[in-house]
Amino acid sequence: AEREFCLRWQRGIERADASLRVRRNYPYRGVSDSLVTSLRTLFAAETYLGIEIEINQKHPTGSDEGAWEKLQQALVAGLPDRRGAARS
């Protein structure tokens, strides 16, 4: 379920802002222990999606003051709804 959700979210983000480069499991491979991994042992897969987002620091701290807000808007707009469609 996580994989499918993230694939739909990735496509939604790319539709919301084609200038963004969206990658999955980068720079990490997605297999290391983390809070998300621990929570998967506590909650059923039907009720829990464990997702971590890594954002390049150039967006919130870079010289383009609007880039961070633009990225946040693309993340929200690209979120799939319950049917799997992006919100934008």
CSV table of C-alpha atoms in Angstrom, one decimal:
chain,number,residue,atom,x,y,z
A,1,ALA,CA,0.0,0.0,0.0
A,2,GLU,CA,2.9,2.4,0.8
A,3,ARG,CA,4.5,1.8,-2.5
A,4,GLU,CA,1.3,2.5,-4.5
A,5,PHE,CA,0.5,5.6,-2.4
A,6,CYS,CA,4.0,7.0,-2.9
A,7,LEU,CA,3.9,6.3,-6.7
A,8,ARG,CA,0.6,8.1,-6.9
A,9,TRP,CA,1.9,11.0,-4.8
A,10,GLN,CA,5.1,11.2,-6.9
A,11,ARG,CA,3.0,11.5,-10.1
A,12,GLY,CA,0.8,14.1,-8.4
A,13,ILE,CA,3.8,16.2,-7.4
A,14,GLU,CA,5.3,16.0,-10.9
A,15,ARG,CA,1.9,17.2,-12.3
A,16,ALA,CA,1.7,20.0,-9.8
A,17,ASP,CA,5.3,21.2,-10.5
A,18,ALA,CA,7.1,19.6,-13.4
A,19,SER,CA,10.3,21.5,-12.5
A,20,LEU,CA,10.8,19.4,-9.3
A,21,ARG,CA,12.9,16.2,-9.4
A,22,VAL,CA,11.1,13.6,-7.2
A,23,ARG,CA,12.9,10.4,-6.4
A,24,ARG,CA,12.0,7.5,-4.1
A,25,ASN,CA,14.4,5.9,-1.7
A,26,TYR,CA,17.1,8.5,-2.4
A,27,PRO,CA,19.6,9.2,-0.9
A,28,TYR,CA,18.6,6.2,1.4
A,29,ARG,CA,17.6,2.8,0.2
A,30,GLY,CA,14.6,2.6,2.5
A,31,VAL,CA,15.7,-0.5,4.4
A,32,SER,CA,17.4,1.1,7.5
A,33,ASP,CA,15.7,1.0,10.9
A,34,SER,CA,13.8,4.2,11.7
A,35,LEU,CA,10.7,5.4,13.6
A,36,VAL,CA,8.6,4.4,10.5
A,37,THR,CA,10.0,0.9,10.6
A,38,SER,CA,9.3,0.5,14.3
A,39,LEU,CA,5.7,1.8,13.9
A,40,ARG,CA,5.1,-0.8,11.2
A,41,THR,CA,5.5,-3.5,13.9
A,42,LEU,CA,2.9,-1.8,16.1
A,43,PHE,CA,0.2,-1.1,13.5
A,44,ALA,CA,-1.5,-3.2,10.8
A,45,ALA,CA,-0.6,-2.5,7.2
A,46,GLU,CA,-4.3,-1.7,6.5
A,47,THR,CA,-4.3,1.2,9.0
A,48,TYR,CA,-0.7,2.6,8.8
A,49,LEU,CA,1.4,4.0,5.9
A,50,GLY,CA,5.0,4.8,7.0
A,51,ILE,CA,6.4,7.5,4.8
A,52,GLU,CA,9.5,9.6,5.3
A,53,ILE,CA,10.2,12.7,3.2
A,54,GLU,CA,13.7,14.0,2.6
A,55,ILE,CA,13.9,17.5,1.2
A,56,ASN,CA,16.9,19.1,-0.3
A,57,GLN,CA,18.0,22.0,1.9
A,58,LYS,CA,18.2,24.3,-1.0
A,59,HIS,CA,14.4,24.7,-0.9
A,60,PRO,CA,13.9,26.1,2.6
A,61,THR,CA,17.3,27.8,2.9
A,62,GLY,CA,18.2,28.8,-0.7
A,63,SER,CA,18.3,32.2,-2.2
A,64,ASP,CA,15.0,31.8,-4.0
A,65,GLU,CA,12.6,32.8,-1.2
A,66,GLY,CA,9.5,31.5,-3.1
A,67,ALA,CA,11.0,28.0,-3.7
A,68,TRP,CA,10.1,26.6,-0.3
A,69,GLU,CA,6.5,27.8,-0.4
A,70,LYS,CA,6.2,26.5,-4.0
A,71,LEU,CA,7.5,23.1,-2.9
A,72,GLN,CA,5.1,22.9,0.0
A,73,GLN,CA,2.2,23.7,-2.3
A,74,ALA,CA,3.3,21.0,-4.8
A,75,LEU,CA,3.5,18.4,-2.0
A,76,VAL,CA,0.0,19.2,-0.8
A,77,ALA,CA,-1.5,19.5,-4.3
A,78,GLY,CA,0.0,16.2,-5.3
A,79,LEU,CA,-1.3,14.2,-2.4
A,80,PRO,CA,-3.7,11.5,-3.6
A,81,ASP,CA,-7.2,11.5,-2.3
A,82,ARG,CA,-9.0,8.4,-1.1
A,83,ARG,CA,-9.7,7.4,-4.7
A,84,GLY,CA,-6.0,7.8,-5.6
A,85,ALA,CA,-6.4,11.0,-7.7
A,86,ALA,CA,-4.1,14.0,-7.0
A,87,ARG,CA,-5.8,17.0,-5.4
A,88,SER,CA,-4.7,19.5,-8.0
